[in-house]
JSON list of C-alpha atoms and ligand atoms in Angstrom, two decimals:
[
{"chain": "A", "resi": 1, "resn": "MET", "atom": "CA", "xyz": [-0.01, -0.03, -0.01]},
{"chain": "A", "resi": 2, "resn": "VAL", "atom": "CA", "xyz": [3.01, 2.24, 0.63]},
{"chain": "A", "resi": 3, "resn": "ASP", "atom": "CA", "xyz": [3.77, 1.80, -3.07]},
{"chain": "A", "resi": 4, "resn": "ALA", "atom": "CA", "xyz": [0.21, 2.72, -4.03]},
{"chain": "A", "resi": 5, "resn": "ASP", "atom": "CA", "xyz": [0.43, 5.87, -1.84]},
{"chain": "A", "resi": 6, "resn": "ARG", "atom": "CA", "xyz": [3.62, 6.90, -3.58]},
{"chain": "A", "resi": 7, "resn": "GLN", "atom": "CA", "xyz": [2.25, 6.22, -7.08]},
{"chain": "A", "resi": 8, "resn": "LEU", "atom": "CA", "xyz": [-0.93, 8.18, -6.24]},
{"chain": "A", "resi": 9, "resn": "ARG", "atom": "CA", "xyz": [1.24, 11.16, -5.13]},
{"chain": "A", "resi": 10, "resn": "TRP", "atom": "CA", "xyz": [3.15, 10.97, -8.38]},
{"chain": "A", "resi": 11, "resn": "MET", "atom": "CA", "xyz": [0.02, 10.76, -10.44]},
{"chain": "A", "resi": 12, "resn": "VAL", "atom": "CA", "xyz": [-1.38, 13.91, -8.71]},
{"chain": "A", "resi": 13, "resn": "ASP", "atom": "CA", "xyz": [1.97, 15.83, -8.76]},
{"chain": "A", "resi": 14, "resn": "LEU", "atom": "CA", "xyz": [2.94, 15.04, -12.34]},
{"chain": "A", "resi": 15, "resn": "GLN", "atom": "CA", "xyz": [-0.39, 14.72, -14.20]},
{"chain": "A", "resi": 16, "resn": "LEU", "atom": "CA", "xyz": [-2.89, 16.85, -12.34]},
{"chain": "A", "resi": 17, "resn": "VAL", "atom": "CA", "xyz": [-1.07, 19.81, -10.65]},
{"chain": "A", "resi": 18, "resn": "PRO", "atom": "CA", "xyz": [0.93, 20.88, -13.72]},
{"chain": "A", "resi": 19, "resn": "ARG", "atom": "CA", "xyz": [-2.30, 20.98, -15.79]},
{"chain": "A", "resi": 20, "resn": "GLY", "atom": "CA", "xyz": [-4.07, 23.33, -13.56]},
{"chain": "A", "resi": 21, "resn": "ILE", "atom": "CA", "xyz": [-5.92, 21.15, -11.04]},
{"chain": "A", "resi": 22, "resn": "ASP", "atom": "CA", "xyz": [-5.46, 23.25, -7.89]},
{"chain": "A", "resi": 23, "resn": "ASP", "atom": "CA", "xyz": [-8.55, 22.66, -5.63]},
{"chain": "A", "resi": 24, "resn": "PRO", "atom": "CA", "xyz": [-6.92, 21.20, -2.48]},
{"chain": "A", "resi": 25, "resn": "LEU", "atom": "CA", "xyz": [-9.96, 19.02, -1.71]},
{"chain": "A", "resi": 26, "resn": "VAL", "atom": "CA", "xyz": [-9.94, 17.55, -5.27]},
{"chain": "A", "resi": 27, "resn": "LEU", "atom": "CA", "xyz": [-6.12, 16.94, -5.14]},
{"chain": "A", "resi": 28, "resn": "GLU", "atom": "CA", "xyz": [-6.64, 15.23, -1.74]},
{"chain": "A", "resi": 29, "resn": "VAL", "atom": "CA", "xyz": [-9.33, 12.78, -2.97]},
{"chain": "A", "resi": 30, "resn": "PHE", "atom": "CA", "xyz": [-7.21, 11.84, -5.95]},
{"chain": "A", "resi": 31, "resn": "ARG", "atom": "CA", "xyz": [-4.31, 11.13, -3.61]},
{"chain": "A", "resi": 32, "resn": "THR", "atom": "CA", "xyz": [-6.54, 9.03, -1.32]},
{"chain": "A", "resi": 33, "resn": "ILE", "atom": "CA", "xyz": [-8.79, 7.05, -3.66]},
{"chain": "A", "resi": 34, "resn": "ASP", "atom": "CA", "xyz": [-6.75, 4.32, -5.32]},
{"chain": "A", "resi": 35, "resn": "ARG", "atom": "CA", "xyz": [-7.35, 4.06, -9.05]},
{"chain": "A", "resi": 36, "resn": "ALA", "atom": "CA", "xyz": [-6.03, 0.47, -9.06]},
{"chain": "A", "resi": 37, "resn": "LEU", "atom": "CA", "xyz": [-9.26, -0.61, -7.28]},
{"chain": "A", "resi": 38, "resn": "PHE", "atom": "CA", "xyz": [-11.23, 0.40, -10.40]},
{"chain": "A", "resi": 39, "resn": "VAL", "atom": "CA", "xyz": [-8.96, -1.23, -12.91]},
{"chain": "A", "resi": 40, "resn": "PRO", "atom": "CA", "xyz": [-9.12, -4.93, -13.87]},
{"chain": "A", "resi": 41, "resn": "PRO", "atom": "CA", "xyz": [-6.33, -6.99, -12.11]},
{"chain": "A", "resi": 42, "resn": "ASP", "atom": "CA", "xyz": [-4.38, -7.60, -15.33]},
{"chain": "A", "resi": 43, "resn": "LEU", "atom": "CA", "xyz": [-3.98, -3.80, -15.89]},
{"chain": "A", "resi": 44, "resn": "HIS", "atom": "CA", "xyz": [-2.99, -2.96, -12.31]},
{"chain": "A", "resi": 45, "resn": "SER", "atom": "CA", "xyz": [0.57, -2.05, -13.45]},
{"chain": "A", "resi": 46, "resn": "TYR", "atom": "CA", "xyz": [-0.87, 0.74, -15.64]},
{"chain": "A", "resi": 47, "resn": "ALA", "atom": "CA", "xyz": [-3.34, 1.96, -13.01]},
{"chain": "A", "resi": 48, "resn": "TYR", "atom": "CA", "xyz": [-1.51, 5.28, -12.34]},
{"chain": "A", "resi": 49, "resn": "GLU", "atom": "CA", "xyz": [-0.68, 6.13, -15.91]},
{"chain": "A", "resi": 50, "resn": "ASP", "atom": "CA", "xyz": [-2.09, 9.10, -17.80]},
{"chain": "A", "resi": 51, "resn": "ARG", "atom": "CA", "xyz": [-4.53, 7.29, -19.98]},
{"chain": "A", "resi": 52, "resn": "PRO", "atom": "CA", "xyz": [-7.84, 5.49, -20.13]},
{"chain": "A", "resi": 53, "resn": "LEU", "atom": "CA", "xyz": [-7.86, 1.70, -19.56]},
{"chain": "A", "resi": 54, "resn": "GLY", "atom": "CA", "xyz": [-10.30, -1.04, -20.70]},
{"chain": "A", "resi": 55, "resn": "ILE", "atom": "CA", "xyz": [-12.82, -2.18, -18.06]},
{"chain": "A", "resi": 56, "resn": "GLY", "atom": "CA", "xyz": [-14.90, -4.61, -20.12]},
{"chain": "A", "resi": 57, "resn": "GLU", "atom": "CA", "xyz": [-18.01, -4.20, -22.26]},
{"chain": "A", "resi": 58, "resn": "GLY", "atom": "CA", "xyz": [-15.91, -2.21, -24.68]},
{"chain": "A", "resi": 59, "resn": "GLN", "atom": "CA", "xyz": [-15.74, 0.65, -22.16]},
{"chain": "A", "resi": 60, "resn": "THR", "atom": "CA", "xyz": [-12.89, 2.47, -20.39]},
{"chain": "A", "resi": 61, "resn": "ILE", "atom": "CA", "xyz": [-12.04, 4.06, -17.12]},
{"chain": "A", "resi": 62, "resn": "SER", "atom": "CA", "xyz": [-11.26, 7.72, -18.09]},
{"chain": "A", "resi": 63, "resn": "GLN", "atom": "CA", "xyz": [-7.81, 9.33, -17.93]},
{"chain": "A", "resi": 64, "resn": "PRO", "atom": "CA", "xyz": [-7.17, 10.66, -14.37]},
{"chain": "A", "resi": 65, "resn": "TYR", "atom": "CA", "xyz": [-6.79, 14.25, -15.66]},
{"chain": "A", "resi": 66, "resn": "MET", "atom": "CA", "xyz": [-10.23, 14.11, -17.38]},
{"chain": "A", "resi": 67, "resn": "VAL", "atom": "CA", "xyz": [-11.85, 12.87, -14.16]},
{"chain": "A", "resi": 68, "resn": "ALA", "atom": "CA", "xyz": [-10.08, 15.57, -12.22]},
{"chain": "A", "resi": 69, "resn": "ILE", "atom": "CA", "xyz": [-10.92, 18.49, -14.51]},
{"chain": "A", "resi": 70, "resn": "MET", "atom": "CA", "xyz": [-14.60, 17.39, -14.50]},
{"chain": "A", "resi": 71, "resn": "THR", "atom": "CA", "xyz": [-14.64, 17.00, -10.65]},
{"chain": "A", "resi": 72, "resn": "GLN", "atom": "CA", "xyz": [-13.04, 20.39, -10.12]},
{"chain": "A", "resi": 73, "resn": "SER", "atom": "CA", "xyz": [-15.38, 22.06, -12.60]},
{"chain": "A", "resi": 74, "resn": "LEU", "atom": "CA", "xyz": [-18.38, 20.89, -10.65]},
{"chain": "A", "resi": 75, "resn": "LEU", "atom": "CA", "xyz": [-17.53, 23.36, -7.78]},
{"chain": "A", "resi": 76, "resn": "LEU", "atom": "CA", "xyz": [-18.79, 20.95, -5.12]},
{"chain": "A", "resi": 77, "resn": "THR", "atom": "CA", "xyz": [-19.12, 22.14, -1.57]},
{"chain": "A", "resi": 78, "resn": "GLY", "atom": "CA", "xyz": [-20.31, 18.95, 0.11]},
{"chain": "A", "resi": 79, "resn": "ALA", "atom": "CA", "xyz": [-24.01, 19.79, 0.13]},
{"chain": "A", "resi": 80, "resn": "GLU", "atom": "CA", "xyz": [-24.95, 18.76, -3.49]},
{"chain": "A", "resi": 81, "resn": "ARG", "atom": "CA", "xyz": [-27.09, 16.00, -4.91]},
{"chain": "A", "resi": 82, "resn": "VAL", "atom": "CA", "xyz": [-25.41, 14.82, -8.07]},
{"chain": "A", "resi": 83, "resn": "LEU", "atom": "CA", "xyz": [-26.70, 12.84, -11.00]},
{"chain": "A", "resi": 84, "resn": "GLU", "atom": "CA", "xyz": [-23.92, 10.94, -12.89]},
{"chain": "A", "resi": 85, "resn": "ILE", "atom": "CA", "xyz": [-24.56, 9.40, -16.19]},
{"chain": "A", "resi": 86, "resn": "GLY", "atom": "CA", "xyz": [-22.06, 6.68, -17.27]},
{"chain": "A", "resi": 87, "resn": "THR", "atom": "CA", "xyz": [-20.84, 4.97, -14.04]},
{"chain": "A", "resi": 88, "resn": "GLY", "atom": "CA", "xyz": [-18.27, 2.86, -15.95]},
{"chain": "A", "resi": 89, "resn": "SER", "atom": "CA", "xyz": [-15.76, 1.69, -13.34]},
{"chain": "A", "resi": 90, "resn": "GLY", "atom": "CA", "xyz": [-17.11, 3.86, -10.53]},
{"chain": "A", "resi": 91, "resn": "TYR", "atom": "CA", "xyz": [-13.80, 5.88, -10.19]},
{"chain": "A", "resi": 92, "resn": "GLN", "atom": "CA", "xyz": [-15.55, 9.13, -10.97]},
{"chain": "A", "resi": 93, "resn": "THR", "atom": "CA", "xyz": [-18.47, 8.17, -8.77]},
{"chain": "A", "resi": 94, "resn": "ALA", "atom": "CA", "xyz": [-16.06, 7.72, -5.82]},
{"chain": "A", "resi": 95, "resn": "MET", "atom": "CA", "xyz": [-14.71, 11.20, -6.24]},
{"chain": "A", "resi": 96, "resn": "LEU", "atom": "CA", "xyz": [-18.23, 12.67, -6.38]},
{"chain": "A", "resi": 97, "resn": "ALA", "atom": "CA", "xyz": [-19.28, 10.65, -3.30]},
{"chain": "A", "resi": 98, "resn": "ALA", "atom": "CA", "xyz": [-16.39, 11.99, -1.31]},
{"chain": "A", "resi": 99, "resn": "LEU", "atom": "CA", "xyz": [-17.08, 15.64, -2.32]},
{"chain": "A", "resi": 100, "resn": "ALA", "atom": "CA", "xyz": [-20.89, 15.82, -2.56]},
{"chain": "A", "resi": 101, "resn": "ARG", "atom": "CA", "xyz": [-23.86, 14.78, -0.34]},
{"chain": "A", "resi": 102, "resn": "GLU", "atom": "CA", "xyz": [-25.49, 12.12, -2.52]},
{"chain": "A", "resi": 103, "resn": "VAL", "atom": "CA", "xyz": [-24.76, 10.65, -5.90]},
{"chain": "A", "resi": 104, "resn": "TYR", "atom": "CA", "xyz": [-27.30, 9.03, -8.23]},
{"chain": "A", "resi": 105, "resn": "THR", "atom": "CA", "xyz": [-25.43, 7.05, -10.78]},
{"chain": "A", "resi": 106, "resn": "ILE", "atom": "CA", "xyz": [-26.74, 5.43, -14.01]},
{"chain": "A", "resi": 107, "resn": "GLU", "atom": "CA", "xyz": [-24.92, 2.89, -16.27]},
{"chain": "A", "resi": 108, "resn": "VAL", "atom": "CA", "xyz": [-26.36, 1.32, -19.35]},
{"chain": "A", "resi": 109, "resn": "HIS", "atom": "CA", "xyz": [-24.17, -1.89, -18.90]},
{"chain": "A", "resi": 110, "resn": "GLY", "atom": "CA", "xyz": [-25.45, -3.95, -15.95]},
{"chain": "A", "resi": 111, "resn": "PRO", "atom": "CA", "xyz": [-22.17, -5.85, -15.46]},
{"chain": "A", "resi": 112, "resn": "LEU", "atom": "CA", "xyz": [-20.22, -2.66, -15.08]},
{"chain": "A", "resi": 113, "resn": "LEU", "atom": "CA", "xyz": [-22.71, -1.16, -12.74]},
{"chain": "A", "resi": 114, "resn": "GLU", "atom": "CA", "xyz": [-22.64, -4.26, -10.50]},
{"chain": "A", "resi": 115, "resn": "ARG", "atom": "CA", "xyz": [-18.78, -4.13, -10.41]},
{"chain": "A", "resi": 116, "resn": "ALA", "atom": "CA", "xyz": [-18.80, -0.49, -9.50]},
{"chain": "A", "resi": 117, "resn": "ARG", "atom": "CA", "xyz": [-21.37, -1.11, -6.72]},
{"chain": "A", "resi": 118, "resn": "GLU", "atom": "CA", "xyz": [-19.17, -3.89, -5.32]},
{"chain": "A", "resi": 119, "resn": "THR", "atom": "CA", "xyz": [-15.97, -1.70, -5.50]},
{"chain": "A", "resi": 120, "resn": "LEU", "atom": "CA", "xyz": [-17.59, 1.25, -3.84]},
{"chain": "A", "resi": 121, "resn": "GLY", "atom": "CA", "xyz": [-19.45, -0.88, -1.30]},
{"chain": "A", "resi": 122, "resn": "GLY", "atom": "CA", "xyz": [-16.12, -2.59, -0.49]},
{"chain": "A", "resi": 123, "resn": "MET", "atom": "CA", "xyz": [-14.66, 0.90, 0.20]},
{"chain": "A", "resi": 124, "resn": "GLY", "atom": "CA", "xyz": [-17.52, 1.73, 2.61]},
{"chain": "A", "resi": 125, "resn": "VAL", "atom": "CA", "xyz": [-19.05, 4.36, 0.33]},
{"chain": "A", "resi": 126, "resn": "ALA", "atom": "CA", "xyz": [-22.69, 4.63, 1.34]},
{"chain": "A", "resi": 127, "resn": "ASN", "atom": "CA", "xyz": [-24.00, 7.85, -0.30]},
{"chain": "A", "resi": 128, "resn": "VAL", "atom": "CA", "xyz": [-24.42, 6.47, -3.79]},
{"chain": "A", "resi": 129, "resn": "ARG", "atom": "CA", "xyz": [-27.58, 5.11, -5.44]},
{"chain": "A", "resi": 130, "resn": "TYR", "atom": "CA", "xyz": [-27.26, 2.87, -8.53]},
{"chain": "A", "resi": 131, "resn": "ARG", "atom": "CA", "xyz": [-29.46, 2.32, -11.57]},
{"chain": "A", "resi": 132, "resn": "VAL", "atom": "CA", "xyz": [-29.05, 0.25, -14.75]},
{"chain": "A", "resi": 133, "resn": "GLY", "atom": "CA", "xyz": [-30.66, 2.05, -17.66]},
{"chain": "A", "resi": 134, "resn": "ASN", "atom": "CA", "xyz": [-30.54, 4.76, -20.30]},
{"chain": "A", "resi": 135, "resn": "GLY", "atom": "CA", "xyz": [-29.05, 7.88, -18.75]},
{"chain": "A", "resi": 136, "resn": "ARG", "atom": "CA", "xyz": [-30.61, 9.98, -21.51]},
{"chain": "A", "resi": 137, "resn": "LEU", "atom": "CA", "xyz": [-33.85, 9.86, -19.49]},
{"chain": "A", "resi": 138, "resn": "GLY", "atom": "CA", "xyz": [-32.13, 11.02, -16.27]},
{"chain": "A", "resi": 139, "resn": "TRP", "atom": "CA", "xyz": [-33.65, 9.97, -12.93]},
{"chain": "A", "resi": 140, "resn": "PRO", "atom": "CA", "xyz": [-36.86, 11.91, -12.84]},
{"chain": "A", "resi": 141, "resn": "GLU", "atom": "CA", "xyz": [-38.15, 10.54, -9.47]},
{"chain": "A", "resi": 142, "resn": "GLU", "atom": "CA", "xyz": [-35.10, 12.10, -7.72]},
{"chain": "A", "resi": 143, "resn": "ALA", "atom": "CA", "xyz": [-34.89, 15.34, -9.54]},
{"chain": "A", "resi": 144, "resn": "PRO", "atom": "CA", "xyz": [-33.89, 18.17, -9.20]},
{"chain": "A", "resi": 145, "resn": "PHE", "atom": "CA", "xyz": [-30.20, 17.73, -9.06]},
{"chain": "A", "resi": 146, "resn": "ASP", "atom": "CA", "xyz": [-27.65, 20.40, -8.15]},
{"chain": "A", "resi": 147, "resn": "ARG", "atom": "CA", "xyz": [-25.19, 18.97, -10.53]},
{"chain": "A", "resi": 148, "resn": "ILE", "atom": "CA", "xyz": [-25.41, 16.60, -13.54]},
{"chain": "A", "resi": 149, "resn": "LEU", "atom": "CA", "xyz": [-22.25, 15.03, -14.99]},
{"chain": "A", "resi": 150, "resn": "CYS", "atom": "CA", "xyz": [-22.03, 12.74, -17.98]},
{"chain": "A", "resi": 151, "resn": "ALA", "atom": "CA", "xyz": [-19.00, 10.75, -19.12]},
{"chain": "A", "resi": 152, "resn": "ALA", "atom": "CA", "xyz": [-20.26, 9.90, -22.60]},
{"chain": "A", "resi": 153, "resn": "ALA", "atom": "CA", "xyz": [-20.65, 12.26, -25.54]},
{"chain": "A", "resi": 154, "resn": "ALA", "atom": "CA", "xyz": [-24.05, 13.12, -27.14]},
{"chain": "A", "resi": 155, "resn": "ASP", "atom": "CA", "xyz": [-24.50, 15.22, -30.35]},
{"chain": "A", "resi": 156, "resn": "VAL", "atom": "CA", "xyz": [-27.40, 16.98, -28.69]},
{"chain": "A", "resi": 157, "resn": "ILE", "atom": "CA", "xyz": [-27.70, 17.24, -24.84]},
{"chain": "A", "resi": 158, "resn": "PRO", "atom": "CA", "xyz": [-30.83, 15.20, -23.90]},
{"chain": "A", "resi": 159, "resn": "PRO", "atom": "CA", "xyz": [-33.75, 17.60, -22.94]},
{"chain": "A", "resi": 160, "resn": "ALA", "atom": "CA", "xyz": [-34.56, 15.55, -19.74]},
{"chain": "A", "resi": 161, "resn": "TRP", "atom": "CA", "xyz": [-31.31, 16.72, -18.25]},
{"chain": "A", "resi": 162, "resn": "PHE", "atom": "CA", "xyz": [-32.24, 20.44, -18.47]},
{"chain": "A", "resi": 163, "resn": "ASP", "atom": "CA", "xyz": [-35.62, 19.61, -16.92]},
{"chain": "A", "resi": 164, "resn": "GLN", "atom": "CA", "xyz": [-33.98, 17.72, -14.04]},
{"chain": "A", "resi": 165, "resn": "LEU", "atom": "CA", "xyz": [-31.30, 20.25, -13.36]},
{"chain": "A", "resi": 166, "resn": "GLY", "atom": "CA", "xyz": [-31.99, 22.42, -10.30]},
{"chain": "A", "resi": 167, "resn": "ASP", "atom": "CA", "xyz": [-31.87, 26.17, -10.29]},
{"chain": "A", "resi": 168, "resn": "PRO", "atom": "CA", "xyz": [-29.18, 27.13, -9.53]},
{"chain": "A", "resi": 169, "resn": "GLY", "atom": "CA", "xyz": [-27.48, 24.15, -11.18]},
{"chain": "A", "resi": 170, "resn": "LEU", "atom": "CA", "xyz": [-24.53, 23.08, -13.20]},
{"chain": "A", "resi": 171, "resn": "LEU", "atom": "CA", "xyz": [-24.33, 20.44, -15.97]},
{"chain": "A", "resi": 172, "resn": "LEU", "atom": "CA", "xyz": [-21.17, 19.12, -17.39]},
{"chain": "A", "resi": 173, "resn": "THR", "atom": "CA", "xyz": [-20.92, 16.87, -20.43]},
{"chain": "A", "resi": 174, "resn": "PRO", "atom": "CA", "xyz": [-18.94, 16.17, -23.48]},
{"chain": "A", "resi": 175, "resn": "THR", "atom": "CA", "xyz": [-20.85, 17.08, -26.63]},
{"chain": "A", "resi": 176, "resn": "GLY", "atom": "CA", "xyz": [-20.15, 16.26, -30.29]},
{"chain": "A", "resi": 177, "resn": "GLY", "atom": "CA", "xyz": [-19.65, 13.27, -32.51]},
{"chain": "A", "resi": 178, "resn": "PRO", "atom": "CA", "xyz": [-16.77, 11.37, -34.09]},
{"chain": "A", "resi": 179, "resn": "GLU", "atom": "CA", "xyz": [-15.46, 14.46, -35.80]},
{"chain": "A", "resi": 180, "resn": "GLY", "atom": "CA", "xyz": [-14.66, 16.05, -32.42]},
{"chain": "A", "resi": 181, "resn": "GLN", "atom": "CA", "xyz": [-15.99, 16.56, -28.99]},
{"chain": "A", "resi": 182, "resn": "ILE", "atom": "CA", "xyz": [-15.81, 19.44, -26.49]},
{"chain": "A", "resi": 183, "resn": "LEU", "atom": "CA", "xyz": [-16.33, 19.43, -22.73]},
{"chain": "A", "resi": 184, "resn": "THR", "atom": "CA", "xyz": [-19.32, 21.65, -22.21]},
{"chain": "A", "resi": 185, "resn": "CYS", "atom": "CA", "xyz": [-20.71, 23.32, -19.03]},
{"chain": "A", "resi": 186, "resn": "VAL", "atom": "CA", "xyz": [-24.16, 24.59, -18.87]},
{"chain": "A", "resi": 187, "resn": "THR", "atom": "CA", "xyz": [-25.35, 26.63, -15.85]},
{"chain": "A", "resi": 188, "resn": "LYS", "atom": "CA", "xyz": [-28.90, 27.33, -14.87]},
{"chain": "A", "resi": 189, "resn": "ARG", "atom": "CA", "xyz": [-29.67, 30.42, -12.78]},
{"chain": "A", "resi": 190, "resn": "GLY", "atom": "CA", "xyz": [-32.89, 32.42, -12.47]},
{"chain": "A", "resi": 191, "resn": "GLY", "atom": "CA", "xyz": [-34.43, 30.19, -15.09]},
{"chain": "A", "resi": 192, "resn": "ARG", "atom": "CA", "xyz": [-31.81, 31.00, -17.64]},
{"chain": "A", "resi": 193, "resn": "LEU", "atom": "CA", "xyz": [-29.21, 28.75, -19.22]},
{"chain": "A", "resi": 194, "resn": "SER", "atom": "CA", "xyz": [-25.66, 29.81, -20.09]},
{"chain": "A", "resi": 195, "resn": "TRP", "atom": "CA", "xyz": [-23.13, 27.73, -22.00]},
{"chain": "A", "resi": 196, "resn": "ARG", "atom": "CA", "xyz": [-19.32, 27.60, -21.66]},
{"chain": "A", "resi": 197, "resn": "GLU", "atom": "CA", "xyz": [-16.93, 25.35, -23.70]},
{"chain": "A", "resi": 198, "resn": "PHE", "atom": "CA", "xyz": [-13.92, 24.02, -21.74]},
{"chain": "A", "resi": 199, "resn": "CYS", "atom": "CA", "xyz": [-11.62, 21.97, -23.81]},
{"chain": "A", "resi": 200, "resn": "PRO", "atom": "CA", "xyz": [-11.52, 19.34, -26.58]},
{"chain": "A", "resi": 201, "resn": "CYS", "atom": "CA", "xyz": [-11.97, 15.84, -25.24]},
{"chain": "A", "resi": 202, "resn": "ARG", "atom": "CA", "xyz": [-12.60, 12.20, -26.31]},
{"chain": "A", "resi": 203, "resn": "PHE", "atom": "CA", "xyz": [-15.33, 10.15, -24.60]},
{"chain": "A", "resi": 204, "resn": "VAL", "atom": "CA", "xyz": [-17.32, 7.07, -25.67]},
{"chain": "A", "resi": 205, "resn": "PRO", "atom": "CA", "xyz": [-20.65, 7.93, -27.40]},
{"chain": "A", "resi": 206, "resn": "LEU", "atom": "CA", "xyz": [-23.82, 8.19, -25.28]},
{"chain": "A", "resi": 207, "resn": "VAL", "atom": "CA", "xyz": [-25.78, 5.24, -26.53]},
{"chain": "A", "resi": 208, "resn": "GLY", "atom": "CA", "xyz": [-29.57, 4.96, -26.96]},
{"chain": "A", "resi": 209, "resn": "GLY", "atom": "CA", "xyz": [-31.74, 7.22, -29.10]},
{"chain": "B", "resi": 301, "resn": "SAH", "atom": "N1", "xyz": [-15.99, 8.02, -15.39]},
{"chain": "B", "resi": 301, "resn": "SAH", "atom": "C1", "xyz": [-16.10, 6.65, -15.83]},
{"chain": "B", "resi": 301, "resn": "SAH", "atom": "C2", "xyz": [-16.18, 6.77, -17.36]},
{"chain": "B", "resi": 301, "resn": "SAH", "atom": "C3", "xyz": [-16.92, 5.62, -17.99]},
{"chain": "B", "resi": 301, "resn": "SAH", "atom": "S1", "xyz": [-16.93, 5.66, -19.71]},
{"chain": "B", "resi": 301, "resn": "SAH", "atom": "C4", "xyz": [-14.83, 5.95, -15.40]},
{"chain": "B", "resi": 301, "resn": "SAH", "atom": "O1", "xyz": [-13.85, 6.59, -15.22]},
{"chain": "B", "resi": 301, "resn": "SAH", "atom": "O2", "xyz": [-14.93, 4.73, -15.23]},
{"chain": "B", "resi": 301, "resn": "SAH", "atom": "C5", "xyz": [-18.56, 6.11, -19.98]},
{"chain": "B", "resi": 301, "resn": "SAH", "atom": "C6", "xyz": [-19.71, 5.16, -19.56]},
{"chain": "B", "resi": 301, "resn": "SAH", "atom": "O3", "xyz": [-20.91, 5.68, -20.02]},
{"chain": "B", "resi": 301, "resn": "SAH", "atom": "C7", "xyz": [-19.51, 3.74, -20.19]},
{"chain": "B", "resi": 301, "resn": "SAH", "atom": "O4", "xyz": [-19.45, 2.75, -19.10]},
{"chain": "B", "resi": 301, "resn": "SAH", "atom": "C8", "xyz": [-20.82, 3.55, -20.96]},
{"chain": "B", "resi": 301, "resn": "SAH", "atom": "O5", "xyz": [-21.36, 2.27, -20.87]},
{"chain": "B", "resi": 301, "resn": "SAH", "atom": "C9", "xyz": [-21.72, 4.48, -20.35]},
{"chain": "B", "resi": 301, "resn": "SAH", "atom": "N2", "xyz": [-22.88, 4.91, -21.19]},
{"chain": "B", "resi": 301, "resn": "SAH", "atom": "C10", "xyz": [-22.93, 5.32, -22.52]},
{"chain": "B", "resi": 301, "resn": "SAH", "atom": "N3", "xyz": [-24.10, 5.61, -22.86]},
{"chain": "B", "resi": 301, "resn": "SAH", "atom": "C11", "xyz": [-24.97, 5.55, -21.77]},
{"chain": "B", "resi": 301, "resn": "SAH", "atom": "C12", "xyz": [-26.35, 5.85, -21.52]},
{"chain": "B", "resi": 301, "resn": "SAH", "atom": "N4", "xyz": [-27.18, 6.25, -22.49]},
{"chain": "B", "resi": 301, "resn": "SAH", "atom": "N5", "xyz": [-26.74, 5.61, -20.28]},
{"chain": "B", "resi": 301, "resn": "SAH", "atom": "C13", "xyz": [-25.97, 5.29, -19.22]},
{"chain": "B", "resi": 301, "resn": "SAH", "atom": "N6", "xyz": [-24.68, 4.99, -19.43]},
{"chain": "B", "resi": 301, "resn": "SAH", "atom": "C14", "xyz": [-24.14, 5.18, -20.72]}
]
């Protein structure tokens, strides 16, 4: 575990800090939550590298920097209810659970969701609710959400997400298709939406029509 601690410190100091991740709480959770727990055993030796890794079902755990920039951009204070679309390995979910009040996470692939639930349960994380399904529909019974975060790219942001976003609220998602994607942040305040484009990115497509 000493080795994991050291590797996590390197990951943070060499991959995150130089690229502008500077929120002390975000850096702390990235130093504390071991990415190797979310990676299949045969890929453990690559767990701290600056890249996505296969997790089964043709999906990947995102690159640490991408998870970090998304986490930091959500401006969490500890009080928020967060909807996450695209649980994947559960790595991003773990960060959200550590920094927000409650996380509602939806994954379209049942086996991935079950593995994420086991991993997070094994870590004692208790403020996450899990659902298998099409995240395009959101989670209407639990809306509104203070934050909505999606880890898969849609050409057009699903309208249900705007309906389920609280006011004030912040929604972060990659948008675009195979020709290029951009990490997009939409804020809702006083009934009005405003858009900001962050950086180019590459995520798997958001499936389902
Ligand atoms: N942050 C995650 C990233 C997972 S990749 C991690 O680091 O592990 C994105 C995930 O979105 C994939 O697991 C994919 O299966 C899921 N996904 C794609 N379309 C979806 C949809 N319509 N509803 C729910 N999940 C979806």
